[in-house]
CSV table of C-alpha atoms in Angstrom, one decimal:
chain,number,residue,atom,x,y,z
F,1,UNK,CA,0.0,0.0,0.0
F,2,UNK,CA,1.3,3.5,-0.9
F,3,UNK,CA,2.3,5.9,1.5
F,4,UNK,CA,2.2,9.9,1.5
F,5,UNK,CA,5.3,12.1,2.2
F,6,UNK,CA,5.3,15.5,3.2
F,7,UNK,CA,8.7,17.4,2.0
F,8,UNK,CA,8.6,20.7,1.9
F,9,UNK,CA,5.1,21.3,1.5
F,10,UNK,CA,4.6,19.0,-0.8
F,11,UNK,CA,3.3,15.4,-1.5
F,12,UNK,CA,5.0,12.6,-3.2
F,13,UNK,CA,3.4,9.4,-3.3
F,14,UNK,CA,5.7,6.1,-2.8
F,15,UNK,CA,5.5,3.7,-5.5
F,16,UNK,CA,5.1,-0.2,-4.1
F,17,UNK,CA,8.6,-1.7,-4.0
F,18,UNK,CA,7.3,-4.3,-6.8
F,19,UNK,CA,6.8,-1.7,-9.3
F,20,UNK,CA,10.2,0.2,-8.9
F,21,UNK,CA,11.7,-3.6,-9.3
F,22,UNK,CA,10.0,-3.9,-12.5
F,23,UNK,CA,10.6,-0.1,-13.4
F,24,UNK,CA,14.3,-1.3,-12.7
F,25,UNK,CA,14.1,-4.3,-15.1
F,26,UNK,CA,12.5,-2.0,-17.7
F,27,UNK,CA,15.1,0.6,-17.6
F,28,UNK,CA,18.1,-2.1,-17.7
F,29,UNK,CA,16.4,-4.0,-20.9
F,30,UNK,CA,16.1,-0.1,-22.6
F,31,UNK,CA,19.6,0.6,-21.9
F,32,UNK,CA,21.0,-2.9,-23.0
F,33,UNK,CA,18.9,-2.9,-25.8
F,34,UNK,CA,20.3,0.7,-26.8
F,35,UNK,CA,23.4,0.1,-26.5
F,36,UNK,CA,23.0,-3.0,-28.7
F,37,UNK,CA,21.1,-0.5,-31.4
F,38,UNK,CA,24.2,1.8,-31.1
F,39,UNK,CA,26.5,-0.9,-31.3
F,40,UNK,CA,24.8,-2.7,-34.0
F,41,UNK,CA,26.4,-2.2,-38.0
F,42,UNK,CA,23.7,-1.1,-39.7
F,43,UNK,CA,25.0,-1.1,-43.4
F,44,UNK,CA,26.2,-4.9,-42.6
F,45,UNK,CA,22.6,-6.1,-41.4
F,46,UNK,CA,21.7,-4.8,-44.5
F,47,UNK,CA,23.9,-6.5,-46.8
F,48,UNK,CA,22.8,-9.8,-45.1
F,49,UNK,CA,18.9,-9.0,-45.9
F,50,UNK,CA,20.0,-7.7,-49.3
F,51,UNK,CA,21.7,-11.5,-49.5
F,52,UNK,CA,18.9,-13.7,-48.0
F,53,UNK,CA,15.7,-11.9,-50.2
F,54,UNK,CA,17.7,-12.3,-53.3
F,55,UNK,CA,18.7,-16.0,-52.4
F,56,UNK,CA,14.8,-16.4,-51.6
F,57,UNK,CA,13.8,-14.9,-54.1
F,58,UNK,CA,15.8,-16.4,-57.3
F,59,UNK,CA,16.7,-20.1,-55.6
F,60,UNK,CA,19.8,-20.3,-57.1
F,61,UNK,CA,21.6,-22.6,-54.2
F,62,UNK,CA,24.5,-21.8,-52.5
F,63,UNK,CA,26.1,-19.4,-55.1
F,64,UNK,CA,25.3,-15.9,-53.0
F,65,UNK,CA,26.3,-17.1,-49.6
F,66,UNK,CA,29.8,-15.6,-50.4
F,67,UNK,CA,28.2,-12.3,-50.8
F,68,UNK,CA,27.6,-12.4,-46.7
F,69,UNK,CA,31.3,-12.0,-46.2
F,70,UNK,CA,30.8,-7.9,-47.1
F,71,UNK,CA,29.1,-7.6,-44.3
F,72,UNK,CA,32.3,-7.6,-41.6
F,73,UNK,CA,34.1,-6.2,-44.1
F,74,UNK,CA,32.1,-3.5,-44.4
F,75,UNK,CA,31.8,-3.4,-40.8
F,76,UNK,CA,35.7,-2.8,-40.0
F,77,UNK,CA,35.2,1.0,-41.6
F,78,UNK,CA,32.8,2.4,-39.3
F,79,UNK,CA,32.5,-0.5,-36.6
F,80,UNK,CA,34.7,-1.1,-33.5
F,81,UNK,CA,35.5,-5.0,-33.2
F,82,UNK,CA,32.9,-5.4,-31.3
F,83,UNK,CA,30.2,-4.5,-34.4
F,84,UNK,CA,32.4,-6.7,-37.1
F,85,UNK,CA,32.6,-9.5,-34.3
F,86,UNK,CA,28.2,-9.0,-34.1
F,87,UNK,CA,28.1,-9.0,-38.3
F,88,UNK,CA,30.2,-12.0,-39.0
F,89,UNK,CA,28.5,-13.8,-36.5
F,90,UNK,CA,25.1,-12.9,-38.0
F,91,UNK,CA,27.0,-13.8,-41.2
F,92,UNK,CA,27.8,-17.1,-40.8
F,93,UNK,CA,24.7,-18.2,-38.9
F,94,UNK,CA,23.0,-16.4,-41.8
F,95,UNK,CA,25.1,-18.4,-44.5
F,96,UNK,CA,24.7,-21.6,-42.1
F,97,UNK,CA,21.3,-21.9,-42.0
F,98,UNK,CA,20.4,-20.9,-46.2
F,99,UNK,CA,22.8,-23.8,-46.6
F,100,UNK,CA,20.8,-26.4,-44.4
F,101,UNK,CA,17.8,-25.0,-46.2
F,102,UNK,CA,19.3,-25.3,-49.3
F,103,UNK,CA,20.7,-28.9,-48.1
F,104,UNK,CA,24.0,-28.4,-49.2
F,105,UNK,CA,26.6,-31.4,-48.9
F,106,UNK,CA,28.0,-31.4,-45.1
F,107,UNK,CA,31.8,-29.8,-46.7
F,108,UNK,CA,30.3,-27.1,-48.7
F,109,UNK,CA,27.8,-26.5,-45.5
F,110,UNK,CA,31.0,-26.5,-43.5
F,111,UNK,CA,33.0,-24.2,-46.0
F,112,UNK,CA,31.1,-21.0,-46.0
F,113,UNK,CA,31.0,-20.3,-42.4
F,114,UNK,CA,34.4,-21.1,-41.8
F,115,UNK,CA,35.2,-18.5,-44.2
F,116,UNK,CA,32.9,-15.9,-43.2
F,117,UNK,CA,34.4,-16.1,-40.0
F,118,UNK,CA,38.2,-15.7,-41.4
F,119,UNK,CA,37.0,-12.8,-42.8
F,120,UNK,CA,35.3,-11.9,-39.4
F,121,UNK,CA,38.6,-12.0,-37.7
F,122,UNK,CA,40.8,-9.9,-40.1
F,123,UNK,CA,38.0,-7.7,-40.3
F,124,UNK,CA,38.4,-7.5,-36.5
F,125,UNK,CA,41.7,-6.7,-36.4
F,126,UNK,CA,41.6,-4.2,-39.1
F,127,UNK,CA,38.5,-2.5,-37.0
F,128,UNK,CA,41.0,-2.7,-34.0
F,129,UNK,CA,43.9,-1.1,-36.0
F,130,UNK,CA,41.5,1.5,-37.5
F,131,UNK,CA,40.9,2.6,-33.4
F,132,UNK,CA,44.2,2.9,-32.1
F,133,UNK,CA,45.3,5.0,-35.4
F,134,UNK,CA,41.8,7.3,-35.2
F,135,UNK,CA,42.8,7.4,-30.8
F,136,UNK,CA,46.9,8.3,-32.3
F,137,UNK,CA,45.6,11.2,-34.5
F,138,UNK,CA,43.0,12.6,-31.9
F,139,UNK,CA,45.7,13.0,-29.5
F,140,UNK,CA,48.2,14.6,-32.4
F,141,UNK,CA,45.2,17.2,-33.0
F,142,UNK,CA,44.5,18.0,-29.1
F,143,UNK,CA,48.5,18.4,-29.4
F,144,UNK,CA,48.1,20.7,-32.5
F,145,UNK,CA,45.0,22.7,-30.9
F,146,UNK,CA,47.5,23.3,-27.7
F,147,UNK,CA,50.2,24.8,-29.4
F,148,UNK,CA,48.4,26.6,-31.7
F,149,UNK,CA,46.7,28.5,-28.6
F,150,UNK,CA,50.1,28.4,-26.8
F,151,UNK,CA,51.6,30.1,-30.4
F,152,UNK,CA,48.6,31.9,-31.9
F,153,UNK,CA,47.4,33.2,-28.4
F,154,UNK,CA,43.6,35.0,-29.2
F,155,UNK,CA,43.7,38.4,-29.8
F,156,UNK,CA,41.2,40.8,-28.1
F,157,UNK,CA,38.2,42.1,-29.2
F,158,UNK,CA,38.7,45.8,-28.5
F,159,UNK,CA,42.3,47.3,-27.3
F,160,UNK,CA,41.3,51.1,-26.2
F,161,UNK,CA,40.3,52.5,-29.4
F,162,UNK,CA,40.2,49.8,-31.6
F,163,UNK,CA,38.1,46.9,-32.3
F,164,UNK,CA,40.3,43.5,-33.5
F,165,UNK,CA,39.1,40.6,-35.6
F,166,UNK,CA,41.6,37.1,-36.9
F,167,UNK,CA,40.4,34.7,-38.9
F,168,UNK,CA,43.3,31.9,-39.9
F,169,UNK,CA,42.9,28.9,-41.5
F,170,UNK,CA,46.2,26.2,-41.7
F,171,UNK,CA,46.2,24.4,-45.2
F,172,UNK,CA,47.0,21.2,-43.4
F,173,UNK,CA,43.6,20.6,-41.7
F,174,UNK,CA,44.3,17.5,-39.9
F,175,UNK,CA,47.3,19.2,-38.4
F,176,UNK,CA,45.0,22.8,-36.9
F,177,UNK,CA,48.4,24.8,-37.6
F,178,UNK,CA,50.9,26.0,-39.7
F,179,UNK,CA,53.4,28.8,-40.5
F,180,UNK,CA,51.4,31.9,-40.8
F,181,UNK,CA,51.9,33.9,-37.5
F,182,UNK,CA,50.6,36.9,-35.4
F,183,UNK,CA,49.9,38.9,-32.8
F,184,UNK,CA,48.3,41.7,-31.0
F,185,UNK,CA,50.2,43.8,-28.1
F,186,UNK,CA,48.7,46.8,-25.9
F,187,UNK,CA,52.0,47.9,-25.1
F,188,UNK,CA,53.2,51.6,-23.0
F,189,UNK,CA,53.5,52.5,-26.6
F,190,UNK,CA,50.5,51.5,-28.0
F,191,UNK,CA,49.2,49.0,-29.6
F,192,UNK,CA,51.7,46.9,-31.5
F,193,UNK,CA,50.9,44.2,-33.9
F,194,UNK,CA,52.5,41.6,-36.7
F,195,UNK,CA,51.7,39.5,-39.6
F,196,UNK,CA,54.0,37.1,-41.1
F,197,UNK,CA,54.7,34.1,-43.3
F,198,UNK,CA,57.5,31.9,-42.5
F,199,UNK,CA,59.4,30.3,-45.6
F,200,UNK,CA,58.5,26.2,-46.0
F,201,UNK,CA,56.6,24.2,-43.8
F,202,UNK,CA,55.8,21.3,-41.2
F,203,UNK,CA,57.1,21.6,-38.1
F,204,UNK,CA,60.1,24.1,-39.0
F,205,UNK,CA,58.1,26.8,-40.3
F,206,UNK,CA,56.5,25.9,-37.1
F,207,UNK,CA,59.5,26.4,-35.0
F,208,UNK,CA,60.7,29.7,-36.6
F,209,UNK,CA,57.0,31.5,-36.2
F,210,UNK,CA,57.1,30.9,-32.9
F,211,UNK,CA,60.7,32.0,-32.1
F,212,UNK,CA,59.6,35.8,-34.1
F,213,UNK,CA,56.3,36.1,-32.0
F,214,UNK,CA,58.4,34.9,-28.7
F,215,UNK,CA,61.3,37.9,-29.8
F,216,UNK,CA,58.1,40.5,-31.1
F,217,UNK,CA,56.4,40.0,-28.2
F,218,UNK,CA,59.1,40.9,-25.5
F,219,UNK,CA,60.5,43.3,-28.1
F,220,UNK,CA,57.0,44.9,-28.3
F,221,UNK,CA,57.3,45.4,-24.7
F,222,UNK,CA,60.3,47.1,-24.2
F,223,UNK,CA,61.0,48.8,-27.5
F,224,UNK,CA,60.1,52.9,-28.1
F,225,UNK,CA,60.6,52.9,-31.6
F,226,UNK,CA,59.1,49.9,-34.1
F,227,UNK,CA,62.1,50.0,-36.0
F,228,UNK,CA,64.3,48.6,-32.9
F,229,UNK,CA,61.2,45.9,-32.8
F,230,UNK,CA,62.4,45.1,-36.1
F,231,UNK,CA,66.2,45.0,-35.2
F,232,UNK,CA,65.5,42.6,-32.6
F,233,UNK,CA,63.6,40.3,-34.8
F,234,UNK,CA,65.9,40.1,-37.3
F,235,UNK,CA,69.4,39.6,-35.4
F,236,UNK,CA,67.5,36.7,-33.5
F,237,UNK,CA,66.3,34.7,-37.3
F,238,UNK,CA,70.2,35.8,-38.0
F,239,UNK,CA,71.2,33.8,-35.5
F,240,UNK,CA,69.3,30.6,-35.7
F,241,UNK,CA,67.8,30.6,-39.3
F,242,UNK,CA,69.6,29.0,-42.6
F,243,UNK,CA,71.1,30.6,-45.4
F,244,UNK,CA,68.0,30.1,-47.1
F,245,UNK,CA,65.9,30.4,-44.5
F,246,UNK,CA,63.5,33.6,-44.0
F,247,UNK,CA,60.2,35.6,-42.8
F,248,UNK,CA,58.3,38.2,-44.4
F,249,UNK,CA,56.3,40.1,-42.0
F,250,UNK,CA,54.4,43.4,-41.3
F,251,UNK,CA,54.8,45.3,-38.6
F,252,UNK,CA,52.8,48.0,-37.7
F,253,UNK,CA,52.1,50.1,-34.6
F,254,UNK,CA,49.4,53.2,-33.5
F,255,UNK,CA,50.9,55.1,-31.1
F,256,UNK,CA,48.9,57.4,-29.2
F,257,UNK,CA,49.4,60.5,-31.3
F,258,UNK,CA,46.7,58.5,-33.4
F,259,UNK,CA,49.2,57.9,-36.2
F,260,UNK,CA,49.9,54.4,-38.1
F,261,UNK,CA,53.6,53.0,-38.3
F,262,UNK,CA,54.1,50.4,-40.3
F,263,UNK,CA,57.4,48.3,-41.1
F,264,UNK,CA,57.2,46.4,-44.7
F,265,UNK,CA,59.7,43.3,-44.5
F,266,UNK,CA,59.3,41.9,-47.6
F,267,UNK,CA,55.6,41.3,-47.3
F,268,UNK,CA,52.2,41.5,-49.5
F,269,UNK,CA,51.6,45.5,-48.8
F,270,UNK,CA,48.3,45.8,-46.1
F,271,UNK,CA,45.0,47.2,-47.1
F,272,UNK,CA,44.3,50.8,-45.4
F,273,UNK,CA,40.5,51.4,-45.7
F,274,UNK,CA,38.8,54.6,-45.0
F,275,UNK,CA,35.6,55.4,-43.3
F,276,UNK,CA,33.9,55.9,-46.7
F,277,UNK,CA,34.9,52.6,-47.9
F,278,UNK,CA,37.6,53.0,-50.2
F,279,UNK,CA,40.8,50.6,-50.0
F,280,UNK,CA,44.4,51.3,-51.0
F,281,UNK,CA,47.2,49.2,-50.5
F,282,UNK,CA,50.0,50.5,-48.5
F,283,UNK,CA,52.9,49.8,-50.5
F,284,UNK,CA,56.3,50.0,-48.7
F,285,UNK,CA,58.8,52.3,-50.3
F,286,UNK,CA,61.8,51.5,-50.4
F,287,UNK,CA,61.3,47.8,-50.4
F,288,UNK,CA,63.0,45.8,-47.6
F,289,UNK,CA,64.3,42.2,-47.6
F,290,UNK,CA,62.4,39.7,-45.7
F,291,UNK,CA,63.3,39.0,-42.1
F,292,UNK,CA,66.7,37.1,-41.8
F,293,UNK,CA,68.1,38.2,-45.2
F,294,UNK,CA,69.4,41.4,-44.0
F,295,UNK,CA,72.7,40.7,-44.0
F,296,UNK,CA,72.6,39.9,-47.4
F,297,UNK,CA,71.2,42.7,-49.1
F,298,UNK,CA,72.6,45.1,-47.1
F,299,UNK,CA,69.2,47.6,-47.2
F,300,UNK,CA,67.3,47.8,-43.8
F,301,UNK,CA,63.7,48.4,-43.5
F,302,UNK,CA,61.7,51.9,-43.5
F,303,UNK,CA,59.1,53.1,-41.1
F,304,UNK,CA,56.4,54.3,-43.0
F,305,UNK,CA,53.9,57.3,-41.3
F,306,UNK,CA,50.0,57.4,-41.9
F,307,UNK,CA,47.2,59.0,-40.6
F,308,UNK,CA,44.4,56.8,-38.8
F,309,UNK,CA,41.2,58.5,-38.6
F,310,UNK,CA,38.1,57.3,-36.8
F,311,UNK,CA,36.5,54.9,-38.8
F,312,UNK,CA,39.3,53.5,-41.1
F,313,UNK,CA,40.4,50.4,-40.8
F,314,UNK,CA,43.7,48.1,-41.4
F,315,UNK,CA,43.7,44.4,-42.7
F,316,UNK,CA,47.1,42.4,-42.8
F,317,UNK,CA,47.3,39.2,-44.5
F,318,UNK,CA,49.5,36.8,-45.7
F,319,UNK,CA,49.5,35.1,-49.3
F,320,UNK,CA,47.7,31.8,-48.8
F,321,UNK,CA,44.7,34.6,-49.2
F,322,UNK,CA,45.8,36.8,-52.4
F,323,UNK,CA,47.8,33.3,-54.0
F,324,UNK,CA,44.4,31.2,-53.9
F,325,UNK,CA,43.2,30.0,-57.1
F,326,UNK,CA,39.9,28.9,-58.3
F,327,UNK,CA,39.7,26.5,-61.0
F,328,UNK,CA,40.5,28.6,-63.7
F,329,UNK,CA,43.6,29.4,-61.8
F,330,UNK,CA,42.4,32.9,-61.1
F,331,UNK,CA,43.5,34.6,-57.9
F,332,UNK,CA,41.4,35.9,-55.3
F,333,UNK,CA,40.9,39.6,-55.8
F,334,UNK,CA,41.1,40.6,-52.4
F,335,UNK,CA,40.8,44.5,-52.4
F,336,UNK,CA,37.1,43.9,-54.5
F,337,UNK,CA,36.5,41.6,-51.6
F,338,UNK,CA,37.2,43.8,-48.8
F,339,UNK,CA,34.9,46.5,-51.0
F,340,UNK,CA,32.0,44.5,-51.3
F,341,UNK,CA,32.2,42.7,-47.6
F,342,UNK,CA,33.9,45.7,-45.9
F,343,UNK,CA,31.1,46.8,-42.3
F,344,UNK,CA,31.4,48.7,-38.9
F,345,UNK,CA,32.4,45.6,-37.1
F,346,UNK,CA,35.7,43.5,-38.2
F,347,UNK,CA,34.6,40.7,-37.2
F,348,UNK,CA,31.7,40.0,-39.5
F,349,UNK,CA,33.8,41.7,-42.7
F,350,UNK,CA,36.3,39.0,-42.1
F,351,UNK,CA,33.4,36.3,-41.7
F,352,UNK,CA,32.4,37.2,-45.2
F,353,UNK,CA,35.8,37.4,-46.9
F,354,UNK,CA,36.4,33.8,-45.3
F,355,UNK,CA,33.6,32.2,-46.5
F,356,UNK,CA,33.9,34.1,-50.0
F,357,UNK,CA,37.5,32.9,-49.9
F,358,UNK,CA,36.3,29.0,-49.4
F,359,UNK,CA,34.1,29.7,-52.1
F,360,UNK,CA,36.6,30.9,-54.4
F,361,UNK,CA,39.3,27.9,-54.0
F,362,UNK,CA,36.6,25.6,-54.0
F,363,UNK,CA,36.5,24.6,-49.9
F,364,UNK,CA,39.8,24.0,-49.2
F,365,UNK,CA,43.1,26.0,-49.3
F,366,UNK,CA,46.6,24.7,-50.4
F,367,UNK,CA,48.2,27.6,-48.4
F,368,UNK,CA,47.9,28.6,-44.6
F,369,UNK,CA,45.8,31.7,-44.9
F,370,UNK,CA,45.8,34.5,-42.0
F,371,UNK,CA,43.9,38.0,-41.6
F,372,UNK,CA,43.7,40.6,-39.5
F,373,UNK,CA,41.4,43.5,-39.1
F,374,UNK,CA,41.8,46.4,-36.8
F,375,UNK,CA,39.1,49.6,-37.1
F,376,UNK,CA,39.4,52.6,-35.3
F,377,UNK,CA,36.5,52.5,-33.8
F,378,UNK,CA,36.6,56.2,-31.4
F,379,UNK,CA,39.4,58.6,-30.8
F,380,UNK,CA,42.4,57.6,-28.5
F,381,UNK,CA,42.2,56.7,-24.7
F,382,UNK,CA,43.7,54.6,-22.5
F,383,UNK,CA,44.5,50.9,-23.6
F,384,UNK,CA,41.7,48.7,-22.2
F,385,UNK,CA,41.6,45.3,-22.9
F,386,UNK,CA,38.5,43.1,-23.6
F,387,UNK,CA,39.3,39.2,-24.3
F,388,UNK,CA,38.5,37.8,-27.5
């Protein structure tokens, strides 16, 4: 007989222990046979149905029983061992029992399960060896998604006067990174920020993007004058880069006086776009070397002066975006982009020139693609520092 209880007011009735025991059972015999529904290869069960209505159906003996042994096999490339070990089974009792109906001879009865169940096992094993290398490249990406953070550390949204927006995309997808770099400062002069594109790839161009953001971002910090920012930079690549080995970067800073500096090294010139909407690529004059070929050229960088008004904006890039072809080998036409995409809020601009981008190359990119959008958004004030 059910009992009332009084808990907090209210009333709860208490079920009869023989219901919650069957409750119980119910809930265990959902669970199982959900699990069993998850676990169960669906394309393989259907392969055997396909197998036993056409063997109905046409009578022609024991000459489509082989046909069972695609289900395991197409088991192993979506199933863990445990859904190949359920289809081969279901296999060979399948194949098993058409035989006796067929009334095979007692070897040819014998045969076909044996060999659906040799292809059970390798099936298993290559469902076992398709885990551990899926498990091997899930920890390689969590590794990937960490250093990218720990090198390509988010930008803000807003630094004092200025709203930020990054959108980068590696070419190697599986690997989440690549050797495109930058990075956004608020530093006691201003806000300080690069863009660069190592030389090569793989773990290398790797290595060198994040020994420039590690120098840039202590040089940032303790440099007056962008130029020495540079210096720094490049007597660091001097020192542990190749002969043949280099960066070409932008540099830019906006300094309180609500100027724009900007340091060309060798790099694809930015777009400066006014509040009105029109784009102009800031072309470096004289043109330097890339960073870490100095020394051989003999020609250092210039520090170029422009005016930043509320309202215009700067986007940096690197040439995975102005290099990417469609499939009449056409490249993107980035300034158009920026004209028809270009808003109030970098963010969404950026949105739209990705996904026009994809578009363009056709969904993927061969090149590491990086780009950064900075708008003035009011007049200068104090750096303040919203995460992105």
């Amino acid at each position: 007989m059910s009992q009332a209880r009084h808990h907090g007011g209210g009333h709860a009735l208490t079920r009869p222990s023989g219901d919650r025991t069957t409750d119980a059972r119910r809930q265990v015999r959902r669970r199982a046979a959900g699990q069993l529904a998850a676990g169960a290869p669906a394309l393989p069960v259907l392969v055997v149905a396909v197998v036993v209505l056409v063997d109905l159906a046409g009578g022609a003996g024991m000459i489509w029983l082989p046909l069972l042994a695609a289900g395991p096999a197409l088991a192993a490339t979506t199933n863990g061992p445990r859904g190949v070990l359920c289809a081969g089974l279901l296999a060979a009792a399948t194949g098993a029992a058409l035989g006796v109906g067929h009334g095979a001879p007692a070897r040819e009865l014998a045969a076909v399960p044996c060999a659906l169940l040799a292809v059970t096992a390798a099936s298993v094993l290559a469902s076992a060896s398709r885990g551990r290398r899926e498990r091997v490249l899930a920890a390689v990406r969590s590794v990937a998604e960490a250093a990218q953070q720990a090198l390509l550390q988010p930008v803000p949204e807003t630094v004092g006067p200025f709203q930020v927006a990054v959108r980068y995309s590696a070419a190697a997808a599986e690997a989440r990174i690549g050797g495109d770099l930058y990075a956004l400062l608020p530093t006691p002069y201003g806000i300080r920020l690069i863009v660069g594109d190592v030389r090569g790839k793989g773990l290398p161009a790797v290595g060198t993007a994040a020994l420039v953001l590690g120098v840039f971002r202590e040089a940032a910090q303790d440099e007056p004058d962008l130029l020495a920012v540079v210096g720094r930079i490049e007597r660091s690549l001097a020192r542990n880069l190749g002969p043949d080995d280099f960066v070409t970067a932008v540099v830019a800073g906006c300094p309180r006086s609500g100027h724009l500096e900007v340091v060309n090294c060798g790099h694809a010139p930015p777009l400066l776009i006014s509040a009105s909407g029109e784009v102009r690529a800031v072309e470096s004059a004289p043109p330097a070397p890339p960073l870490g070929l100095r020394a051989l050229s003999g020609q250092a960088p210039g520090l170029q002066r422009l005016p930043l008004a509320v309202g215009d904006q700067l986007l940096l890039y690197t040439d995975g975006v102005t290099e990417a072809r469609d499939h009449t080998r056409a490249f993107y036409p980035l300034a158009e982009g920026v004209t028809r995409h270009v808003s109030e809020e970098p963010a969404r601009t950026l949105t739209a020139l990705h996904d026009e981008l994809l578009a363009h190359v056709g969904g993927r990119l061969h090149d590491d693609a990086a780009l950064l959008l900075l708008r003035k958004r009011t007049a200068d004030e104090p750096l303040s520092v919203r995460p992105g």
